Short mmCIF file of C-alpha atoms and ligand atoms in Angstrom, two decimals:
data_model
loop_
_atom_site.label_atom_id
_atom_site.label_comp_id
_atom_site.label_asym_id
_atom_site.label_seq_id
_atom_site.Cartn_x
_atom_site.Cartn_y
_atom_site.Cartn_z
CA MET A 1 0.00 0.00 0.00
CA PRO A 2 1.45 3.45 -0.90
CA LEU A 3 1.13 6.74 1.01
CA MET A 4 -2.47 7.95 1.15
CA PRO A 5 -2.24 11.70 0.48
CA SER A 6 -4.02 14.15 2.81
CA TRP A 7 -4.88 17.85 2.46
CA VAL A 8 -2.98 18.30 5.74
CA ALA A 9 0.37 18.83 4.02
CA SER A 10 2.64 17.80 6.93
CA ALA A 11 1.05 14.32 6.89
CA ASN A 12 2.49 13.60 3.43
CA ALA A 13 6.19 13.61 4.37
CA ALA A 14 7.68 10.13 3.89
CA ASP A 15 9.15 10.03 7.41
CA HIS A 16 6.21 11.58 9.30
CA PRO A 17 4.78 9.22 11.94
CA PHE A 18 1.16 10.29 11.38
CA PRO A 19 0.16 10.10 7.68
CA LEU A 20 -3.43 9.41 6.58
CA ASN A 21 -2.51 5.69 6.63
CA ASN A 22 -2.09 5.89 10.42
CA LEU A 23 -4.80 8.03 12.12
CA PRO A 24 -3.94 7.24 15.77
CA TYR A 25 -6.42 8.08 18.53
CA GLY A 26 -5.70 10.17 21.62
CA VAL A 27 -7.13 12.52 24.24
CA PHE A 28 -5.97 16.15 24.21
CA SER A 29 -6.75 19.51 25.76
CA THR A 30 -5.81 23.12 25.02
CA THR A 31 -6.12 26.33 26.97
CA GLN A 32 -9.64 26.65 25.49
CA GLN A 33 -10.72 23.01 25.33
CA GLU A 34 -11.34 20.44 28.05
CA PRO A 35 -9.80 16.97 27.45
CA ARG A 36 -11.56 15.24 24.55
CA CYS A 37 -10.97 12.68 21.81
CA GLY A 38 -8.90 13.57 18.78
CA VAL A 39 -7.16 11.92 15.85
CA ALA A 40 -3.61 12.84 14.82
CA ILE A 41 -2.96 13.78 11.20
CA GLY A 42 0.51 15.13 10.39
CA ASP A 43 1.38 17.88 12.88
CA MET A 44 -2.30 18.50 13.62
CA ILE A 45 -5.14 16.99 15.66
CA LEU A 46 -8.70 16.80 14.35
CA ASP A 47 -10.97 17.68 17.29
CA LEU A 48 -13.49 14.84 17.13
CA ALA A 49 -15.79 16.36 19.75
CA ALA A 50 -16.15 19.38 17.47
CA ALA A 51 -16.52 17.20 14.37
CA GLU A 52 -19.24 15.19 16.10
CA ALA A 53 -21.11 18.31 17.30
CA ALA A 54 -21.07 19.68 13.73
CA GLY A 55 -22.35 16.39 12.27
CA LEU A 56 -19.12 15.82 10.32
CA VAL A 57 -18.12 12.57 12.06
CA VAL A 58 -21.03 10.77 13.72
CA LEU A 59 -20.61 7.25 15.07
CA HIS A 60 -23.53 6.84 17.45
CA GLU A 61 -26.77 8.62 18.41
CA ASP A 62 -25.11 9.64 21.69
CA ALA A 63 -21.97 11.77 21.72
CA VAL A 64 -18.91 9.51 22.18
CA PHE A 65 -16.00 11.87 21.49
CA ASP A 66 -16.66 14.70 23.99
CA VAL A 67 -15.16 12.61 26.80
CA PRO A 68 -11.55 12.16 28.00
CA PHE A 69 -11.23 8.48 27.02
CA TRP A 70 -11.75 6.13 24.04
CA ASN A 71 -13.47 3.35 25.99
CA GLU A 72 -16.97 4.30 24.74
CA VAL A 73 -15.85 4.00 21.12
CA MET A 74 -14.15 0.68 21.90
CA GLU A 75 -17.41 -0.64 23.36
CA LEU A 76 -19.24 0.04 20.06
CA GLY A 77 -17.29 -2.87 18.52
CA PRO A 78 -15.12 -3.59 15.47
CA GLU A 79 -17.76 -2.71 12.84
CA LYS A 80 -18.04 0.81 14.22
CA TRP A 81 -14.23 1.05 14.52
CA ALA A 82 -14.03 0.31 10.77
CA LEU A 83 -16.78 2.85 9.97
CA LEU A 84 -14.96 5.53 11.96
CA ARG A 85 -11.66 4.89 10.20
CA ALA A 86 -13.34 4.92 6.76
CA ARG A 87 -15.11 8.22 7.53
CA LEU A 88 -11.90 9.86 8.83
CA ILE A 89 -10.06 8.82 5.68
CA GLU A 90 -12.87 10.42 3.58
CA VAL A 91 -12.75 13.66 5.58
CA LEU A 92 -8.95 14.02 5.64
CA ALA A 93 -8.03 12.70 2.17
CA GLN A 94 -6.66 15.03 -0.47
CA GLY A 95 -9.57 16.51 -2.47
CA SER A 96 -12.14 15.84 0.28
CA PRO A 97 -15.30 17.98 0.01
CA ASP A 98 -15.17 18.19 3.82
CA GLN A 99 -11.81 20.01 3.90
CA SER A 100 -13.14 23.53 4.55
CA ALA A 101 -15.39 22.34 7.40
CA ALA A 102 -12.69 20.14 8.97
CA GLU A 103 -9.99 22.83 8.71
CA THR A 104 -11.79 24.84 11.40
CA MET A 105 -11.57 21.84 13.76
CA LEU A 106 -7.80 21.34 13.57
CA VAL A 107 -5.55 21.99 16.56
CA THR A 108 -1.76 22.21 16.28
CA GLN A 109 -0.21 19.34 18.24
CA SER A 110 2.38 21.62 19.83
CA ASP A 111 -0.48 23.70 21.32
CA ALA A 112 -2.13 20.64 22.88
CA GLU A 113 -1.51 18.75 26.08
CA MET A 114 -1.90 14.98 25.81
CA HIS A 115 -3.64 12.84 28.42
CA MET A 116 -4.15 9.13 29.04
CA PRO A 117 -5.97 7.96 25.88
CA PHE A 118 -8.24 5.48 27.67
CA LEU A 119 -9.32 4.34 31.10
CA VAL A 120 -7.15 1.32 31.88
CA ALA A 121 -9.54 -1.35 33.13
CA GLU A 122 -6.84 -3.78 34.21
CA TYR A 123 -3.22 -4.36 33.33
CA THR A 124 -1.53 -7.67 32.62
CA ASP A 125 2.15 -7.99 31.83
CA PHE A 126 3.71 -10.90 29.95
CA TYR A 127 7.17 -12.40 29.71
CA ALA A 128 6.90 -13.49 26.10
CA GLY A 129 10.16 -12.44 24.43
CA ARG A 130 12.45 -15.42 23.94
CA HIS A 131 15.71 -13.47 23.96
CA HIS A 132 14.74 -11.46 27.04
CA ALA A 133 13.59 -14.53 28.97
CA THR A 134 16.78 -16.38 27.99
CA ASN A 135 19.02 -13.48 29.02
CA VAL A 136 17.31 -12.90 32.37
CA GLY A 137 17.04 -16.64 33.04
CA THR A 138 20.75 -17.10 32.29
CA MET A 139 21.65 -14.34 34.76
CA PHE A 140 19.41 -15.68 37.54
CA ARG A 141 19.41 -19.45 36.99
CA GLY A 142 22.34 -20.21 34.69
CA ALA A 143 22.38 -20.99 30.97
CA GLU A 144 21.27 -24.60 31.48
CA ASN A 145 17.98 -23.56 33.10
CA ALA A 146 17.45 -20.24 31.36
CA LEU A 147 13.90 -20.91 30.14
CA PRO A 148 11.40 -22.28 32.66
CA PRO A 149 9.92 -25.63 31.53
CA ASN A 150 6.51 -24.09 30.71
CA TRP A 151 7.91 -21.19 28.68
CA LEU A 152 7.71 -22.79 25.22
CA HIS A 153 4.12 -23.95 25.89
CA MET A 154 2.37 -20.80 27.12
CA PRO A 155 2.90 -17.03 27.32
CA ILE A 156 3.78 -16.50 31.00
CA GLY A 157 2.18 -13.42 32.57
CA TYR A 158 1.15 -11.83 35.85
CA ASN A 159 -1.62 -9.45 36.88
CA GLY A 160 -0.19 -5.95 37.26
CA ARG A 161 -1.61 -2.63 38.46
CA ALA A 162 -3.82 -0.37 36.33
CA SER A 163 -3.58 2.42 38.93
CA SER A 164 0.05 3.28 38.21
CA ILE A 165 -0.16 3.49 34.41
CA VAL A 166 0.75 6.99 33.26
CA VAL A 167 0.93 8.81 29.96
CA SER A 168 4.25 9.66 28.29
CA GLY A 169 5.82 12.82 29.74
CA THR A 170 4.95 11.96 33.34
CA ASP A 171 7.94 12.10 35.73
CA ILE A 172 8.79 8.80 37.39
CA ARG A 173 9.74 8.93 41.08
CA ARG A 174 12.48 6.51 42.18
CA PRO A 175 10.78 4.10 44.57
CA TRP A 176 11.72 2.90 48.03
CA GLY A 177 11.49 -0.76 48.83
CA GLN A 178 12.77 -3.71 50.77
CA LEU A 179 16.23 -4.69 49.54
CA LYS A 180 18.54 -7.55 50.39
CA GLY A 181 21.68 -8.31 48.43
CA PRO A 182 23.00 -11.88 48.30
CA ASP A 183 25.72 -11.04 50.85
CA ASP A 184 23.53 -9.01 53.22
CA ASP A 185 22.57 -10.56 56.56
CA ALA A 186 19.20 -8.84 56.71
CA PRO A 187 16.91 -6.80 54.47
CA ARG A 188 16.75 -2.99 54.73
CA PHE A 189 14.33 -0.33 53.52
CA ALA A 190 16.04 2.00 51.04
CA PRO A 191 15.64 3.76 47.68
CA CYS A 192 15.94 1.45 44.68
CA ALA A 193 19.53 1.47 43.37
CA ARG A 194 18.89 -0.68 40.28
CA PHE A 195 16.03 1.18 38.57
CA ASP A 196 15.42 -0.04 35.03
CA MET A 197 13.18 0.14 31.97
CA GLU A 198 11.44 -2.54 29.90
CA LEU A 199 10.81 -1.84 26.22
CA GLU A 200 7.39 -3.28 25.40
CA ILE A 201 4.34 -2.85 23.20
CA GLY A 202 0.96 -2.65 24.92
CA ALA A 203 -2.13 -4.16 23.30
CA VAL A 204 -5.38 -2.32 24.10
CA VAL A 205 -8.35 -4.70 24.31
CA GLY A 206 -11.43 -3.09 22.75
CA SER A 207 -14.07 -5.84 22.81
CA PRO A 208 -15.11 -7.62 25.99
CA SER A 209 -15.23 -11.38 26.46
CA ASP A 210 -16.83 -13.59 29.07
CA GLY A 211 -15.23 -16.99 28.71
CA PRO A 212 -12.49 -18.63 26.68
CA VAL A 213 -11.79 -17.12 23.25
CA SER A 214 -9.82 -18.51 20.32
CA VAL A 215 -6.65 -16.89 18.99
CA ASP A 216 -8.68 -15.59 15.99
CA GLU A 217 -11.36 -14.15 18.25
CA ALA A 218 -8.70 -12.59 20.46
CA ASP A 219 -7.09 -10.96 17.43
CA GLN A 220 -10.42 -9.32 16.54
CA MET A 221 -10.82 -8.01 20.11
CA ILE A 222 -7.68 -5.84 19.98
CA PHE A 223 -8.40 -2.15 19.33
CA GLY A 224 -4.83 -0.95 18.96
CA TYR A 225 -1.30 -0.74 20.30
CA VAL A 226 0.86 1.70 22.28
CA LEU A 227 4.53 1.82 23.24
CA LEU A 228 4.96 0.78 26.85
CA ASN A 229 7.81 1.21 29.33
CA ASP A 230 7.41 -1.09 32.32
CA TRP A 231 9.66 0.66 34.87
CA SER A 232 11.29 -2.02 37.01
CA ALA A 233 13.15 -1.94 40.35
CA ARG A 234 15.59 -4.82 39.91
CA ASP A 235 16.92 -4.88 43.49
CA ILE A 236 13.39 -4.88 44.94
CA GLN A 237 12.46 -7.57 42.37
CA ALA A 238 15.42 -9.83 43.23
CA TRP A 239 14.38 -10.06 46.91
CA GLU A 240 10.57 -10.19 46.56
CA TYR A 241 10.35 -12.26 43.35
CA GLN A 242 10.42 -15.83 44.70
CA PRO A 243 8.18 -17.79 44.65
CA LEU A 244 5.27 -15.70 43.35
CA GLY A 245 6.68 -13.18 40.91
CA PRO A 246 6.66 -9.43 40.43
CA PHE A 247 4.87 -7.22 42.95
CA GLN A 248 6.30 -3.90 44.24
CA ALA A 249 9.22 -4.04 41.78
CA LYS A 250 6.74 -3.37 38.96
CA ALA A 251 4.13 -1.26 40.74
CA THR A 252 5.79 2.18 40.72
CA ALA A 253 4.79 3.16 37.20
CA THR A 254 4.22 1.93 33.67
CA SER A 255 4.36 4.62 30.94
CA ILE A 256 2.45 4.43 27.67
CA SER A 257 2.57 6.58 24.54
CA ALA A 258 -0.31 9.04 24.17
CA TRP A 259 -1.62 7.95 20.75
CA ILE A 260 -3.22 4.53 20.20
CA VAL A 261 -2.12 3.14 16.82
CA THR A 262 -5.08 1.10 15.62
CA GLN A 263 -4.82 -2.50 14.56
CA ALA A 264 -6.34 -1.41 11.22
CA ALA A 265 -3.40 0.95 10.58
CA LEU A 266 -0.94 -1.87 11.27
CA GLU A 267 -2.61 -4.40 8.93
CA PRO A 268 0.00 -4.03 6.13
CA PHE A 269 2.78 -4.89 8.60
CA ARG A 270 1.57 -8.24 9.92
CA CYS A 271 4.22 -10.95 10.18
CA ASN A 272 4.55 -14.44 11.63
CA THR A 273 5.85 -15.41 15.03
CA PRO A 274 9.24 -17.20 14.95
CA PRO A 275 9.31 -20.97 14.26
CA ARG A 276 7.96 -23.04 17.18
CA GLU A 277 10.55 -25.09 18.99
CA GLN A 278 7.80 -27.18 20.63
CA PRO A 279 4.35 -27.46 19.04
CA LEU A 280 1.80 -25.38 20.91
CA LEU A 281 -1.42 -26.89 22.20
CA SER A 282 -4.10 -26.37 19.56
CA HIS A 283 -5.91 -23.53 21.35
CA LEU A 284 -2.74 -21.41 21.28
CA GLN A 285 -1.54 -22.22 17.76
CA ASP A 286 -0.95 -19.44 15.25
CA THR A 287 -3.73 -19.20 12.69
CA GLY A 288 -2.05 -16.50 10.59
CA PRO A 289 0.43 -13.65 10.90
CA MET A 290 -0.37 -11.86 14.15
CA LEU A 291 2.86 -10.08 15.03
CA TYR A 292 3.86 -6.80 13.40
CA ASP A 293 7.10 -5.58 11.84
CA ILE A 294 7.70 -2.51 14.04
CA ASP A 295 11.19 -1.01 14.42
CA LEU A 296 11.82 0.07 18.01
CA GLU A 297 14.47 2.24 19.64
CA VAL A 298 15.29 3.59 23.10
CA THR A 299 17.36 6.67 23.87
CA LEU A 300 18.81 7.73 27.22
CA ALA A 301 19.64 11.37 27.96
CA PRO A 302 21.23 12.31 31.30
CA SER A 303 20.07 15.59 32.87
CA GLY A 304 21.49 18.38 30.68
CA GLY A 305 23.45 15.83 28.63
CA GLN A 306 23.48 14.40 25.15
CA GLU A 307 21.00 11.73 24.10
CA MET A 308 22.33 8.29 23.18
CA THR A 309 20.57 5.38 21.51
CA ILE A 310 20.97 2.42 23.86
CA THR A 311 19.03 -0.23 21.94
CA ARG A 312 17.37 -0.95 18.58
CA THR A 313 15.09 -3.93 18.09
CA ASN A 314 11.82 -5.04 16.46
CA TYR A 315 8.46 -6.24 17.76
CA LYS A 316 8.65 -9.26 15.44
CA GLU A 317 11.25 -10.74 17.83
CA MET A 318 8.39 -11.76 20.19
CA TYR A 319 7.73 -15.49 20.56
CA TYR A 320 4.02 -14.99 21.30
CA SER A 321 1.60 -12.48 19.72
CA SER A 322 -0.81 -10.33 21.75
CA ALA A 323 -3.65 -12.45 20.32
CA GLN A 324 -2.04 -15.60 21.75
CA GLN A 325 -1.54 -13.84 25.09
CA LEU A 326 -5.16 -12.70 25.16
CA ALA A 327 -6.43 -16.18 24.22
CA HIS A 328 -4.30 -17.75 26.97
CA HIS A 329 -5.54 -15.09 29.45
CA SER A 330 -9.16 -16.11 28.75
CA THR A 331 -8.70 -19.90 29.06
CA SER A 332 -9.68 -19.85 32.76
CA GLY A 333 -12.89 -18.03 31.89
CA CYS A 334 -11.38 -14.74 33.07
CA PRO A 335 -13.58 -11.97 31.59
CA MET A 336 -11.82 -9.28 29.54
CA THR A 337 -13.02 -5.68 29.34
CA ALA A 338 -12.75 -2.73 26.96
CA GLY A 339 -9.67 -0.92 28.23
CA ASP A 340 -7.74 -3.98 29.37
CA LEU A 341 -4.04 -3.44 28.67
CA LEU A 342 -1.64 -6.31 27.89
CA GLY A 343 2.11 -5.66 28.05
CA SER A 344 3.95 -7.76 25.47
CA GLY A 345 6.90 -8.48 27.72
CA THR A 346 10.34 -7.01 27.15
CA ILE A 347 11.31 -7.00 23.48
CA SER A 348 14.95 -8.00 23.06
CA GLY A 349 16.60 -9.09 19.83
CA PRO A 350 19.31 -11.75 19.54
CA HIS A 351 22.23 -9.31 19.60
CA LYS A 352 23.70 -7.38 22.50
CA ASP A 353 22.70 -3.95 21.17
CA GLN A 354 19.11 -5.17 20.69
CA ARG A 355 18.33 -5.79 24.35
CA GLY A 356 15.22 -4.16 25.79
CA SER A 357 16.30 -3.54 29.40
CA LEU A 358 19.37 -2.13 31.15
CA LEU A 359 19.54 -5.35 33.19
CA GLU A 360 20.39 -7.15 29.94
CA LEU A 361 22.35 -4.29 28.30
CA SER A 362 24.69 -4.01 31.30
CA TRP A 363 24.46 -7.76 32.02
CA GLY A 364 23.37 -7.27 35.59
CA GLY A 365 25.74 -4.33 36.10
CA LYS A 366 28.89 -6.20 34.98
CA GLU A 367 29.16 -4.42 31.61
CA PRO A 368 28.06 -0.78 32.07
CA LEU A 369 27.25 1.39 29.05
CA THR A 370 29.41 4.47 28.42
CA LEU A 371 27.44 7.65 27.63
CA PRO A 372 28.77 10.42 25.31
CA ASP A 373 29.88 12.47 28.36
CA GLY A 374 32.04 9.54 29.53
CA THR A 375 29.84 8.57 32.48
CA LYS A 376 28.77 4.94 32.92
CA ARG A 377 25.30 3.47 33.25
CA SER A 378 24.33 0.08 34.54
CA PHE A 379 20.94 1.31 35.77
CA LEU A 380 19.09 4.63 35.70
CA GLU A 381 20.39 7.71 37.53
CA ASP A 382 18.21 10.56 38.79
CA GLY A 383 17.51 13.03 35.98
CA ASP A 384 17.86 10.45 33.21
CA ARG A 385 15.26 10.76 30.45
CA LEU A 386 14.30 7.55 28.63
CA THR A 387 12.45 7.76 25.33
CA LEU A 388 10.93 4.80 23.47
CA SER A 389 10.09 5.33 19.80
CA GLY A 390 8.88 3.08 17.02
CA TYR A 391 7.38 2.85 13.55
CA ALA A 392 6.37 0.41 10.86
CA GLN A 393 8.06 1.23 7.54
CA GLY A 394 5.74 1.25 4.52
CA ASP A 395 6.43 1.98 0.85
CA GLY A 396 7.14 5.73 1.02
CA TYR A 397 5.41 6.27 4.35
CA ARG A 398 5.56 5.26 8.00
CA VAL A 399 2.98 4.26 10.55
CA GLY A 400 4.59 5.74 13.65
CA PHE A 401 3.99 5.54 17.35
CA ALA A 402 4.16 8.62 19.56
CA ASP A 403 7.26 8.67 21.76
CA CYS A 404 6.95 7.19 25.23
CA SER A 405 9.24 9.12 27.57
CA GLY A 406 9.79 9.80 31.23
CA VAL A 407 12.38 11.39 33.51
CA VAL A 408 13.55 9.66 36.69
CA THR A 409 13.19 12.00 39.66
CA PRO A 410 15.00 11.50 42.99
CA ALA A 411 13.49 9.34 45.70
CA LEU A 412 11.63 11.25 48.38
CA GLU A 413 13.02 11.28 51.90
CA ASN A 414 12.12 8.13 53.82
CA PRO A 415 8.32 8.20 53.64
CA TYR A 416 8.04 6.65 57.12
CA GLU A 417 10.31 9.20 58.83
CA ARG A 418 8.84 12.42 57.43
CA SER A 419 6.35 12.90 60.24
CA LYS A 420 8.81 12.26 63.08
CA1 CA B 1 7.36 -6.14 31.86
#
């Protein structure tokens, strides 16, 4: 598929993340406008609350865009999602008879503040990248036992926290927690000293389910995707992790990008999961290409310092697709809801410079990275800004994700001694 030209000129640049082919959905506000739904086109946002009020884009008899979340649109179902996308393409395409009406409803992105694009119903995080699981398993259990015995048979996950999911641009406070190194006699309560990132893609569930769903059904339930950074406190994790898994180490914050890239926009970039080393049980088997070819990158910039790319990888490195994760999630009968968010798991490639966490990049702190100013990084320092970016490369256009960034701010004073 080639570039679809728009009358919004900035959308037609070959390297712009938001051409007419993309049309990602977000929630924005300006000094004049309360938070509401919008669609990004080039450097602009089409105010969908205004377009709905004027009768230009109507999806339902009730207003669904004059609200600060996309959940109501998700609940209308995939047929309405397709109608909305088709109508937006009509309105924003080059030569559209609606241009003069829609022009009055455009807001410049740099004048807008972005908010969480949807109400996160619940958050589940997976551990579904083969290279990441092998690297982490090698560090913690040795190369012989790197992958747990169930890993090649199911996408392993855990139930996370929806309450600490934040939109890109939100500062991330270094957490306190219970720490105990292997040589310490006793645990202590202290600020995390091994604060880390996890480069992931988040799948946004749009259609509910109430019982087990097939991989095909799960694929149809996904509304879109965001970039996701699952901030991780490795020293808290190491002490609390056994036998149940992540808890406080993952509860501080999870950042997501502000624009939801729809599954429809990613259709041309579908690709297969890697070859199966063990055949999957039939209910988890691939029925078609359900991963996406999305180039991903992370940069780290120290406070006042130069930005450096610390990893480059691709979403197609995942062993399990989001549809397989969602199908597995439903096998118990667990109901899924519009606004459920599934983290893919850390996306690492096979090579050292393709690893999706500092834990892997610095190999547990043994091989620190050197930044342009000469300082070393094994884990994040206060003031560091991390930025995740990504896009799918088409023929003369890109379907891009909005950046997902956050700055690490210093730990507060001991929260239990403040009042003394
Ligand atoms: Ca994670």
